[in-house]
Amino acid sequence: MPPQQLPSAELLEEICVRFILTLPATELESFERLLFSIEQAWWHYEDHVREKPENVALKSLTLKEFTGLIFEKVPGLEPFRRSLEEIYDKFNKYKRTVPVRGAIVLTPDMTKCLLVRGYKKDAGWGFPRGKLSKDETDAQCAVREVLEETGLDIAGLLGEGDYIDAQLGDQDTRLFIVQGVPETTHFAPHVRYEIGAFGWYLVDHLPASYDESKQAFVNEQGGRHRFFNVWPYIKPLRAWIK
C-alpha cells in the first residue's frame, strides 16, 4: 500500500520558512512568481524530505495538492484556497510562455545526440532543457538544466554562438549545441522523479518534421518510443553538423 500520510503542520512550516516566507516582497507581487517558489518547495519535498528514512510514510503529492496545503499554511493565503483551481490553471498557462534553454549533446563524431525521458515509462523523449530563471543568462540556464537532468557539466564545452532557436507555440526556446561527449559517459540526474532514462539516438534517424514525429519509433531492442518537441531542431542540427 502506498504511503498516505500528509506532511505535518511543523514540516510544512519548516518548508514555508525556507522557500516562501523569506522571499523578497517583489517575488510575492504575483501568483505566477509565488507558485514558482512553491514549485521549488514541492521538488524539495518530493526529492529530499520524502527520501529520509523517518519520512517513508509521507504521501507523494502533485504540485496542485502541495500548493493547496501551502495556501492553507501561509498567513494571508488562506482566502485564496477557494480560488486554487483558477490560480493553478493560470500558472500552467503562464509557464508555457516562459523561455526555455537547454542543450543538444553530441558524441565526438556527431552522429548521435543525447535524449532524456520523463520519469514515467510512457513519457516522451526530448533534449535536456528547462525554464529560464530570473537574472539568468541563456548559457547559464542551459548549463544548469543539463546538470540537473543528467549530472553532466557542459560549462567547459558550450560555445555561446552555437545554438538553434525554435518558437514552440508561445514559448521561445534555444538549445546550445555541445559536441565531444563520449557514449560511455555515465549520467545521473540531480533531481529525482523527473528523469527516468537516458539514450543516445542517431541524428539521421530522428524525426525532422511534425508528421514524422507522429510515427512510431522502434529501437534496436524492439521498444517503441515517442518524442517530445524534438523535430523542430533536427533539420537545423543536421545542417550545422554538415
Short mmCIF file of C-alpha atoms in Angstrom, two decimals:
data_model
loop_
_atom_site.label_atom_id
_atom_site.label_comp_id
_atom_site.label_asym_id
_atom_site.label_seq_id
_atom_site.Cartn_x
_atom_site.Cartn_y
_atom_site.Cartn_z
CA MET A 1 0.00 0.00 0.00
CA PRO A 2 1.49 3.40 -0.97
CA PRO A 3 2.30 5.93 1.77
CA GLN A 4 -0.73 8.07 2.68
CA GLN A 5 0.48 10.32 5.48
CA LEU A 6 0.26 14.05 4.74
CA PRO A 7 3.11 16.33 5.86
CA SER A 8 2.67 17.65 9.38
CA ALA A 9 1.99 21.29 10.19
CA GLU A 10 5.53 21.53 11.59
CA LEU A 11 7.09 20.17 8.41
CA LEU A 12 5.03 22.49 6.20
CA GLU A 13 6.02 25.42 8.38
CA GLU A 14 9.69 24.50 8.03
CA ILE A 15 9.36 24.30 4.25
CA CYS A 16 7.44 27.59 4.11
CA VAL A 17 10.12 29.38 6.13
CA ARG A 18 12.85 28.08 3.83
CA PHE A 19 11.22 28.70 0.45
CA ILE A 20 8.39 31.21 0.80
CA LEU A 21 8.28 33.37 3.93
CA THR A 22 11.81 34.68 3.35
CA LEU A 23 11.14 35.72 -0.26
CA PRO A 24 11.67 39.38 -1.23
CA ALA A 25 8.45 41.38 -1.49
CA THR A 26 8.90 41.61 -5.27
CA GLU A 27 8.55 37.83 -5.55
CA LEU A 28 5.15 37.96 -3.88
CA GLU A 29 3.66 40.55 -6.22
CA SER A 30 2.04 37.94 -8.45
CA PHE A 31 0.75 34.40 -8.11
CA GLU A 32 2.98 33.35 -11.01
CA ARG A 33 6.17 34.21 -9.13
CA LEU A 34 4.80 32.81 -5.89
CA LEU A 35 3.91 29.49 -7.49
CA PHE A 36 7.38 29.13 -8.98
CA SER A 37 8.71 29.30 -5.40
CA ILE A 38 6.07 26.82 -4.25
CA GLU A 39 7.14 24.54 -7.10
CA GLN A 40 10.73 24.66 -5.80
CA ALA A 41 9.44 23.80 -2.33
CA TRP A 42 7.46 20.90 -3.81
CA TRP A 43 10.53 19.46 -5.54
CA HIS A 44 12.41 19.72 -2.24
CA TYR A 45 9.60 17.83 -0.51
CA GLU A 46 9.48 15.10 -3.17
CA ASP A 47 13.25 14.80 -3.78
CA HIS A 48 14.70 15.18 -0.31
CA VAL A 49 12.16 15.25 2.51
CA ARG A 50 10.36 12.05 1.48
CA GLU A 51 13.70 10.25 0.95
CA LYS A 52 14.63 10.43 4.62
CA PRO A 53 14.14 7.12 6.49
CA GLU A 54 11.91 8.75 9.09
CA ASN A 55 9.57 10.04 6.35
CA VAL A 56 8.86 6.80 4.48
CA ALA A 57 5.15 7.10 5.30
CA LEU A 58 4.81 10.54 3.69
CA LYS A 59 2.49 10.67 0.69
CA SER A 60 3.77 11.73 -2.72
CA LEU A 61 1.81 14.85 -3.71
CA THR A 62 1.06 16.51 -7.01
CA LEU A 63 2.12 20.14 -7.30
CA LYS A 64 -1.53 21.14 -7.14
CA GLU A 65 -2.11 19.18 -3.91
CA PHE A 66 1.07 20.60 -2.39
CA THR A 67 0.06 24.15 -3.37
CA GLY A 68 -3.29 23.68 -1.63
CA LEU A 69 -1.52 22.71 1.61
CA ILE A 70 0.80 25.72 1.35
CA PHE A 71 -2.16 28.04 0.78
CA GLU A 72 -3.70 26.73 4.00
CA LYS A 73 -0.45 27.19 5.93
CA VAL A 74 0.95 30.57 4.84
CA PRO A 75 -0.62 33.59 6.57
CA GLY A 76 -2.52 35.74 4.10
CA LEU A 77 -3.01 32.99 1.52
CA GLU A 78 -5.89 31.14 3.21
CA PRO A 79 -8.62 33.23 1.48
CA PHE A 80 -7.24 32.21 -1.92
CA ARG A 81 -7.59 28.48 -1.19
CA ARG A 82 -11.06 28.60 -2.76
CA SER A 83 -9.57 30.04 -5.96
CA LEU A 84 -6.79 27.46 -6.21
CA GLU A 85 -8.18 25.86 -9.37
CA GLU A 86 -8.22 29.16 -11.27
CA ILE A 87 -4.82 30.28 -9.92
CA TYR A 88 -3.20 26.95 -10.77
CA ASP A 89 -4.67 26.97 -14.29
CA LYS A 90 -3.33 30.49 -14.94
CA PHE A 91 0.07 29.42 -13.61
CA ASN A 92 0.24 26.49 -16.03
CA LYS A 93 -0.66 28.77 -18.94
CA TYR A 94 1.98 31.26 -17.82
CA LYS A 95 4.64 28.52 -17.61
CA ARG A 96 4.08 27.75 -21.27
CA THR A 97 5.26 31.29 -22.15
CA VAL A 98 8.50 31.25 -20.09
CA PRO A 99 11.60 30.93 -22.33
CA VAL A 100 13.27 27.51 -22.36
CA ARG A 101 17.01 26.85 -22.65
CA GLY A 102 18.89 23.58 -22.93
CA ALA A 103 21.41 21.67 -24.99
CA ILE A 104 21.82 19.18 -27.81
CA VAL A 105 24.67 16.97 -26.61
CA LEU A 106 26.57 15.21 -29.41
CA THR A 107 29.08 12.37 -29.48
CA PRO A 108 32.63 13.19 -30.72
CA ASP A 109 31.77 12.02 -34.27
CA MET A 110 28.47 13.99 -34.11
CA THR A 111 26.40 11.04 -35.34
CA LYS A 112 24.40 10.66 -32.13
CA CYS A 113 22.72 13.02 -29.67
CA LEU A 114 21.57 12.55 -26.10
CA LEU A 115 17.86 12.44 -25.26
CA VAL A 116 16.26 12.12 -21.85
CA ARG A 117 12.93 10.52 -20.98
CA GLY A 118 10.50 11.68 -18.31
CA TYR A 119 10.20 9.68 -15.13
CA LYS A 120 7.21 7.61 -16.27
CA LYS A 121 7.92 4.81 -18.74
CA ASP A 122 5.36 6.13 -21.23
CA ALA A 123 6.83 9.66 -21.18
CA GLY A 124 8.30 11.19 -24.33
CA TRP A 125 11.99 11.53 -25.16
CA GLY A 126 13.45 15.01 -25.61
CA PHE A 127 16.53 17.17 -25.24
CA PRO A 128 17.58 18.17 -21.70
CA ARG A 129 16.21 21.66 -21.11
CA GLY A 130 14.18 23.81 -18.75
CA LYS A 131 12.80 27.23 -18.00
CA LEU A 132 14.94 30.34 -17.83
CA SER A 133 15.17 31.71 -14.30
CA LYS A 134 15.16 35.37 -13.33
CA ASP A 135 18.55 37.14 -13.85
CA GLU A 136 19.97 34.02 -15.58
CA THR A 137 21.74 34.13 -18.96
CA ASP A 138 20.78 31.71 -21.73
CA ALA A 139 24.03 29.77 -21.34
CA GLN A 140 23.78 29.64 -17.55
CA CYS A 141 20.27 28.20 -17.81
CA ALA A 142 21.38 25.56 -20.31
CA VAL A 143 24.31 24.51 -18.13
CA ARG A 144 22.12 24.33 -15.03
CA GLU A 145 19.34 22.36 -16.69
CA VAL A 146 21.67 19.81 -18.28
CA LEU A 147 23.48 19.37 -14.96
CA GLU A 148 20.20 18.90 -13.08
CA GLU A 149 18.75 16.43 -15.58
CA THR A 150 21.86 14.41 -16.49
CA GLY A 151 24.62 15.17 -13.99
CA LEU A 152 26.81 16.31 -16.90
CA ASP A 153 28.60 19.68 -16.57
CA ILE A 154 28.77 21.22 -20.05
CA ALA A 155 30.12 24.60 -18.89
CA GLY A 156 33.53 23.96 -20.48
CA LEU A 157 32.07 22.56 -23.70
CA LEU A 158 29.37 25.09 -24.51
CA GLY A 159 30.05 27.65 -27.23
CA GLU A 160 27.65 30.57 -26.81
CA GLY A 161 27.46 31.10 -30.59
CA ASP A 162 26.41 27.54 -31.37
CA TYR A 163 22.68 27.18 -30.83
CA ILE A 164 19.34 26.52 -32.51
CA ASP A 165 16.29 28.69 -31.81
CA ALA A 166 12.72 27.48 -32.21
CA GLN A 167 9.36 29.01 -31.37
CA LEU A 168 7.05 26.36 -29.92
CA GLY A 169 3.62 27.94 -29.61
CA ASP A 170 4.07 30.90 -27.25
CA GLN A 171 7.38 29.57 -25.96
CA ASP A 172 10.76 30.86 -27.11
CA THR A 173 13.37 28.08 -26.98
CA ARG A 174 17.12 27.94 -27.51
CA LEU A 175 19.22 24.77 -27.45
CA PHE A 176 23.01 25.09 -27.45
CA ILE A 177 24.94 22.52 -29.49
CA VAL A 178 27.58 20.74 -27.41
CA GLN A 179 29.91 18.22 -29.02
CA GLY A 180 32.57 15.79 -27.85
CA VAL A 181 30.71 13.82 -25.15
CA PRO A 182 31.55 10.07 -25.27
CA GLU A 183 28.78 7.50 -25.44
CA THR A 184 30.32 5.83 -22.40
CA THR A 185 29.55 8.85 -20.21
CA HIS A 186 27.65 7.98 -17.04
CA PHE A 187 24.55 10.08 -16.46
CA ALA A 188 22.81 10.60 -13.13
CA PRO A 189 20.16 13.31 -12.61
CA HIS A 190 20.49 15.70 -9.68
CA VAL A 191 16.70 15.84 -9.32
CA ARG A 192 14.60 12.78 -8.52
CA TYR A 193 11.30 11.78 -10.10
CA GLU A 194 11.86 13.96 -13.18
CA ILE A 195 14.17 11.99 -15.47
CA GLY A 196 13.69 8.25 -15.87
CA ALA A 197 16.14 7.26 -18.62
CA PHE A 198 18.89 8.43 -20.98
CA GLY A 199 19.58 7.36 -24.54
CA TRP A 200 21.87 8.10 -27.48
CA TYR A 201 19.99 8.46 -30.76
CA LEU A 202 21.31 8.60 -34.31
CA VAL A 203 20.71 12.12 -35.60
CA ASP A 204 19.85 10.77 -39.04
CA HIS A 205 17.10 8.57 -37.57
CA LEU A 206 15.29 11.25 -35.57
CA PRO A 207 12.06 12.85 -36.87
CA ALA A 208 12.67 16.08 -38.79
CA SER A 209 9.05 17.10 -39.37
CA TYR A 210 5.79 17.18 -37.46
CA ASP A 211 4.40 14.29 -39.50
CA GLU A 212 7.50 12.19 -38.87
CA SER A 213 7.26 12.89 -35.15
CA LYS A 214 3.83 11.25 -35.06
CA GLN A 215 5.17 7.98 -36.44
CA ALA A 216 6.19 5.17 -34.11
CA PHE A 217 9.91 4.85 -33.48
CA VAL A 218 11.14 1.33 -32.72
CA ASN A 219 14.62 0.97 -31.23
CA GLU A 220 17.05 -1.92 -31.76
CA GLN A 221 15.54 -3.78 -28.80
CA GLY A 222 12.04 -3.53 -30.23
CA GLY A 223 10.86 -0.83 -27.83
CA ARG A 224 8.52 1.85 -29.12
CA HIS A 225 9.37 5.47 -28.36
CA ARG A 226 7.65 8.78 -28.80
CA PHE A 227 9.42 12.12 -28.92
CA PHE A 228 8.65 15.42 -27.23
CA ASN A 229 9.38 18.54 -29.32
CA VAL A 230 12.46 17.04 -30.96
CA TRP A 231 11.62 17.52 -34.64
CA PRO A 232 11.90 21.37 -34.86
CA TYR A 233 15.64 21.16 -34.15
CA ILE A 234 16.68 18.23 -36.35
CA LYS A 235 16.95 19.88 -39.79
CA PRO A 236 18.96 22.85 -38.43
CA LEU A 237 21.09 20.39 -36.42
CA ARG A 238 21.89 18.30 -39.50
CA ALA A 239 22.80 21.48 -41.39
CA TRP A 240 25.05 22.62 -38.52
CA ILE A 241 26.82 19.24 -38.44
CA LYS A 242 27.48 19.39 -42.19
#
